[in-house]
PDB file of C-alpha atoms in Angstrom:
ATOM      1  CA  UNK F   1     316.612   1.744 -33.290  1.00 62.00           C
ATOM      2  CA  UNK F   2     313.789  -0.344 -32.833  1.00 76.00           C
ATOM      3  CA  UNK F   3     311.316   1.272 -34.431  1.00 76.00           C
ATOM      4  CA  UNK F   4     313.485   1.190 -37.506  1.00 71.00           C
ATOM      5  CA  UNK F   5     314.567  -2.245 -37.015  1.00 75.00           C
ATOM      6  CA  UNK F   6     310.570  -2.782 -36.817  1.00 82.00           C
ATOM      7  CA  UNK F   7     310.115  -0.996 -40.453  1.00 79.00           C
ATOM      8  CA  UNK F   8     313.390  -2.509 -42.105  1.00 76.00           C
ATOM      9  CA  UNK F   9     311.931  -6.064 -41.379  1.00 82.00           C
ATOM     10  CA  UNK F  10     308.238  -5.465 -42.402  1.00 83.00           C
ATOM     11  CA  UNK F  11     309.757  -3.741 -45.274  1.00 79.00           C
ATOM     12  CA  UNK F  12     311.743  -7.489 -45.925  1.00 81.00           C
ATOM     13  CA  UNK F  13     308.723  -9.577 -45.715  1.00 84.00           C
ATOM     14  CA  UNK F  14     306.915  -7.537 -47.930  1.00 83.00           C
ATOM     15  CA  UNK F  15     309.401  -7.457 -50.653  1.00 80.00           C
ATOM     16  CA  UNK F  16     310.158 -11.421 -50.358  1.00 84.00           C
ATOM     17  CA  UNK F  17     306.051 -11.743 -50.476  1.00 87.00           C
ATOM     18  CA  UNK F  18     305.872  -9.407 -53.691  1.00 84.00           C
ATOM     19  CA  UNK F  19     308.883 -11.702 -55.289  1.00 83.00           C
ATOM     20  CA  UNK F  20     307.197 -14.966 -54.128  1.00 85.00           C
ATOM     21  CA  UNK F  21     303.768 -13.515 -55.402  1.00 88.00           C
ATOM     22  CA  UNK F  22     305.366 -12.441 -58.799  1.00 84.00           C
ATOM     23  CA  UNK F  23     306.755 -16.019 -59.012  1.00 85.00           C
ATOM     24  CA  UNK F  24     303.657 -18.075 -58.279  1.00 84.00           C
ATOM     25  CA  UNK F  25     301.638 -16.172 -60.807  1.00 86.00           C
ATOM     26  CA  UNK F  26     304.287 -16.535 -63.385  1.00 85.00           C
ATOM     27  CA  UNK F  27     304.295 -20.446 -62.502  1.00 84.00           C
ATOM     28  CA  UNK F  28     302.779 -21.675 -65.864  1.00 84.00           C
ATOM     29  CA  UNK F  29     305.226 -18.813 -68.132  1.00 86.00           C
ATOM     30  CA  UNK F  30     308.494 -20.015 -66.185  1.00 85.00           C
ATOM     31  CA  UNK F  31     307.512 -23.795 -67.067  1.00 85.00           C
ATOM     32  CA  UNK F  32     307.011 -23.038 -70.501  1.00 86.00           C
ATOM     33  CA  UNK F  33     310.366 -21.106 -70.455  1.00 87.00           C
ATOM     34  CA  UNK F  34     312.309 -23.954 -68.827  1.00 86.00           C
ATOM     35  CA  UNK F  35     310.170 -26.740 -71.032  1.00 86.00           C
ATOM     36  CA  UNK F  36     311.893 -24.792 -74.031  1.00 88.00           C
ATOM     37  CA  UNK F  37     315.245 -24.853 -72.985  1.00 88.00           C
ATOM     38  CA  UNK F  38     315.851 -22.482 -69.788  1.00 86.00           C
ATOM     39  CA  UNK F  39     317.914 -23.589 -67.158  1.00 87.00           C
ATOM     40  CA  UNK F  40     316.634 -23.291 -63.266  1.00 83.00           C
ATOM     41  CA  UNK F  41     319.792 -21.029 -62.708  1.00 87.00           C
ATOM     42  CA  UNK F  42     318.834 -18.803 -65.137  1.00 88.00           C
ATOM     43  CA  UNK F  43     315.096 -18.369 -63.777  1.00 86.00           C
ATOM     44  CA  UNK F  44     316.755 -17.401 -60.742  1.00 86.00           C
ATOM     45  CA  UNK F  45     319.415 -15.120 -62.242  1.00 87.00           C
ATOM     46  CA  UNK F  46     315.694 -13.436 -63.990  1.00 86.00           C
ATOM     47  CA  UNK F  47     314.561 -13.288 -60.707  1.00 83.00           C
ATOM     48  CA  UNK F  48     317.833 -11.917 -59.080  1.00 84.00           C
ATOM     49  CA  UNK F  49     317.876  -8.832 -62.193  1.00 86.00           C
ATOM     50  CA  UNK F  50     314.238  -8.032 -61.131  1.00 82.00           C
ATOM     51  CA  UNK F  51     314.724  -7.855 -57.720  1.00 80.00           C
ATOM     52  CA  UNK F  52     318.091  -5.457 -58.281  1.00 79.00           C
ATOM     53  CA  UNK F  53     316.212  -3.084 -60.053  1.00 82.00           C
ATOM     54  CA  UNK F  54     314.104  -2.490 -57.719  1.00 78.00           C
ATOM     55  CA  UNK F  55     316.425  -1.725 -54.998  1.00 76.00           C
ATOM     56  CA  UNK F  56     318.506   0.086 -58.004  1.00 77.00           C
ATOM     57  CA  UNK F  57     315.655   2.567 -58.015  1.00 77.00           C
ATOM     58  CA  UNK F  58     315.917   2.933 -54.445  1.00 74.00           C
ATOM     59  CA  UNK F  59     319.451   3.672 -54.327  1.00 72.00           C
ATOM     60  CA  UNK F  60     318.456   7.439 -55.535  1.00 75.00           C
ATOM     61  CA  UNK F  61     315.942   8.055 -52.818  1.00 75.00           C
ATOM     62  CA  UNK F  62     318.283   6.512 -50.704  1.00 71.00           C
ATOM     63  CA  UNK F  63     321.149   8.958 -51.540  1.00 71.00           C
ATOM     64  CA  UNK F  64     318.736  11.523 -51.592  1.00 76.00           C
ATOM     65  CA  UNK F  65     316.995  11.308 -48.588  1.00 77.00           C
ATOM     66  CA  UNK F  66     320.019   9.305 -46.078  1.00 71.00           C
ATOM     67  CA  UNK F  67     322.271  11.951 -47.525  1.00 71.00           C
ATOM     68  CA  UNK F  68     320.049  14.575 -46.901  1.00 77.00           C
ATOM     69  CA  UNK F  69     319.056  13.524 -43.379  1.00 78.00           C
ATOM     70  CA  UNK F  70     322.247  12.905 -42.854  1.00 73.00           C
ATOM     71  CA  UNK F  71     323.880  16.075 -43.728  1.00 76.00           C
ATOM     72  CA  UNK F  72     321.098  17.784 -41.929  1.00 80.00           C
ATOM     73  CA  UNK F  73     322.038  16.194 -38.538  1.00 77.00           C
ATOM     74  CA  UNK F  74     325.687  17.493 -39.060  1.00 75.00           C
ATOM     75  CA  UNK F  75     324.624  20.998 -39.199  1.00 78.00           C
ATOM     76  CA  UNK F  76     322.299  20.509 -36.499  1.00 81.00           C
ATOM     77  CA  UNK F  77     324.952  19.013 -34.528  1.00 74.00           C
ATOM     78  CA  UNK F  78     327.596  21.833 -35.316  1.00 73.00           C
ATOM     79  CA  UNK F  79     324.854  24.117 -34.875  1.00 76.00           C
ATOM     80  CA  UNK F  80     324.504  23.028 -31.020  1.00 72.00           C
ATOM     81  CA  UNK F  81     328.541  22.512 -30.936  1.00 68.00           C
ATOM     82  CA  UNK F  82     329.096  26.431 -31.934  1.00 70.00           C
ATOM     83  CA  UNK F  83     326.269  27.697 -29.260  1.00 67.00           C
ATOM     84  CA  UNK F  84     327.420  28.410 -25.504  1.00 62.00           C
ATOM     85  CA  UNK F  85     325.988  25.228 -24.133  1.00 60.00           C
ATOM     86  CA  UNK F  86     328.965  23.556 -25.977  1.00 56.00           C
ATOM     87  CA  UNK F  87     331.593  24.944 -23.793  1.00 59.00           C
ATOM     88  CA  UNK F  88     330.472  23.196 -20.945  1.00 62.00           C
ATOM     89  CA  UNK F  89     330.411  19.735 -22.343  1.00 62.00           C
ATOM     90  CA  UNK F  90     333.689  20.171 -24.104  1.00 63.00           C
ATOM     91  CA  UNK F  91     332.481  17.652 -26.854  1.00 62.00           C
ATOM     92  CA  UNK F  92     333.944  17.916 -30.659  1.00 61.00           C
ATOM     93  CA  UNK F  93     331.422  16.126 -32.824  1.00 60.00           C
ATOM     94  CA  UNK F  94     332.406  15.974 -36.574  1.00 64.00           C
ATOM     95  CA  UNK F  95     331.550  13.975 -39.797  1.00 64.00           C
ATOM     96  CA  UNK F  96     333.698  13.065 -42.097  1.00 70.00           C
ATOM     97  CA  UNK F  97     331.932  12.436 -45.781  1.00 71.00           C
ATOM     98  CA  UNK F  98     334.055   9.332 -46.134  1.00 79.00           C
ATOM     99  CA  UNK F  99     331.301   7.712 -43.701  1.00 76.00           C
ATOM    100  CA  UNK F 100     328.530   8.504 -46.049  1.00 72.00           C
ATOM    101  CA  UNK F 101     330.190   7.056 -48.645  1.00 76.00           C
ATOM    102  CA  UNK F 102     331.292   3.546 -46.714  1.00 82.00           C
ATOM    103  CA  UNK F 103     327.489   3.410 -45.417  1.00 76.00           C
ATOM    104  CA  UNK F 104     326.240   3.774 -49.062  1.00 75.00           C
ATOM    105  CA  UNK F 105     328.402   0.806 -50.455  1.00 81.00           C
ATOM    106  CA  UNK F 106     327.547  -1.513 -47.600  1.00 83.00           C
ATOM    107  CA  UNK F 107     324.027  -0.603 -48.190  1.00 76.00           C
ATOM    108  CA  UNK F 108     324.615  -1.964 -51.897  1.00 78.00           C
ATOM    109  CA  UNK F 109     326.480  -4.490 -50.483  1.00 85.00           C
ATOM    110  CA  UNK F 110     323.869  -5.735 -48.079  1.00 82.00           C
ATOM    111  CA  UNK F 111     321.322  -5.079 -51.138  1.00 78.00           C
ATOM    112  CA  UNK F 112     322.697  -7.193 -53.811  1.00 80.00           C
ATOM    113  CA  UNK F 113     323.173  -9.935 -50.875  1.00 85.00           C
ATOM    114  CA  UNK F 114     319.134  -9.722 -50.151  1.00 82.00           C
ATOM    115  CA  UNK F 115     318.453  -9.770 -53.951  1.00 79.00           C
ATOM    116  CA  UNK F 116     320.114 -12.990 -54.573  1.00 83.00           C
ATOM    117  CA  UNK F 117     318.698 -14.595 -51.250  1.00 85.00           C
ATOM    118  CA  UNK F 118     314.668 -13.477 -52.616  1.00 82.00           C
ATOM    119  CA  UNK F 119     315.571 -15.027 -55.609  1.00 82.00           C
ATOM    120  CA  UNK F 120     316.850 -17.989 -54.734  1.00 85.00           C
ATOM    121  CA  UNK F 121     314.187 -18.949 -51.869  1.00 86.00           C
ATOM    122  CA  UNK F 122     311.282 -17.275 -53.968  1.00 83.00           C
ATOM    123  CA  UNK F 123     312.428 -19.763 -57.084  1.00 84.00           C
ATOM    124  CA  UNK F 124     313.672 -22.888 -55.405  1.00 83.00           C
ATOM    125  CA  UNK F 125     310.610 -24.591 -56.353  1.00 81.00           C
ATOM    126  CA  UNK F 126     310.018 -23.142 -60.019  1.00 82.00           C
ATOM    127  CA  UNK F 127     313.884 -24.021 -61.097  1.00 82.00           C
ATOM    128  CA  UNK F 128     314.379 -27.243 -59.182  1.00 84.00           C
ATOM    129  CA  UNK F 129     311.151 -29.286 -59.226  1.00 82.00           C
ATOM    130  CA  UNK F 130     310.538 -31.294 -62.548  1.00 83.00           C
ATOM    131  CA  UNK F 131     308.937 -29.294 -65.466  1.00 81.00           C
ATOM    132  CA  UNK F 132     305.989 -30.853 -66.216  1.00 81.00           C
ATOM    133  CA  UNK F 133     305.548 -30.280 -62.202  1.00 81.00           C
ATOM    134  CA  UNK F 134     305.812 -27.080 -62.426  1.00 78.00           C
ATOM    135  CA  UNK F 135     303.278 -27.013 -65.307  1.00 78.00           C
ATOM    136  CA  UNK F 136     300.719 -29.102 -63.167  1.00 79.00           C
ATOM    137  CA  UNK F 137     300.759 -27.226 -60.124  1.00 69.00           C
ATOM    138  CA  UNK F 138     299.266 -24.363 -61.809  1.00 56.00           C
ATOM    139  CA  UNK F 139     296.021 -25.748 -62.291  1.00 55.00           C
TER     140      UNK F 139
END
């Protein structure tokens, strides 16, 4: 659990640094976008879309992969449950798919809610500082 905690955080930072990158170097293209008529929320909103897409693409390898894993455990784990060495711990392990499909929305869930959160901290400064600001910074 640690280990994966570990990786899930690492994995964090370096999507929020890859958003924060992608918005510093865009610094002079959001000005001009905003000095033509775009609202702040709607540089985040940009942001938020970008960010869900890439977690949309993930989604697959995430079904793919956490399903797969998944399923693989169960068999293992009935596997073990069917042999000899199961009558003595009188255990009755079973999965029910419903789980799979509860973990899979909450991991959207949790998604979407780490999507808008890059967004907003990675464009707090683009969409609420001052235009011309924005414009001058980038020098």
């Amino acid at each position: 659990a640690i280990f994966g905690g570990v990786i899930f955080f690492a994995t964090l930072l370096n999507l929020y640094n890859t958003i924060h990158y992608s918005v510093q170097s865009r610094r002079n293209y959001l000005g001009m976008i905003r000095a033509i008529g775009m609202k702040g929320k709607e540089v985040t909103k940009m942001y938020f879309v970008e960010v869900f897409q890439i977690f949309k693409r993930s989604y697959i390898w995430t079904a793919i992969f956490g399903g797969g894993i998944c399923y693989g455990i169960t068999l293992l784990f009935k596997m073990i449950m069917e042999s000899d060495a199961a009558a003595i711990l009188t255990i009755n392990l079973s999965l029910n798919p419903i789980y799979i499909l509860v973990a899979f929305g909450a991991l959207i869930i949790v998604n979407t809610l780490i999507s808008l959160m890059f967004a907003l901290i990675a464009c707090h400064n683009v969409s609420k500082k001052p235009i011309l600001e924005v414009l001058v910074e980038n020098r």
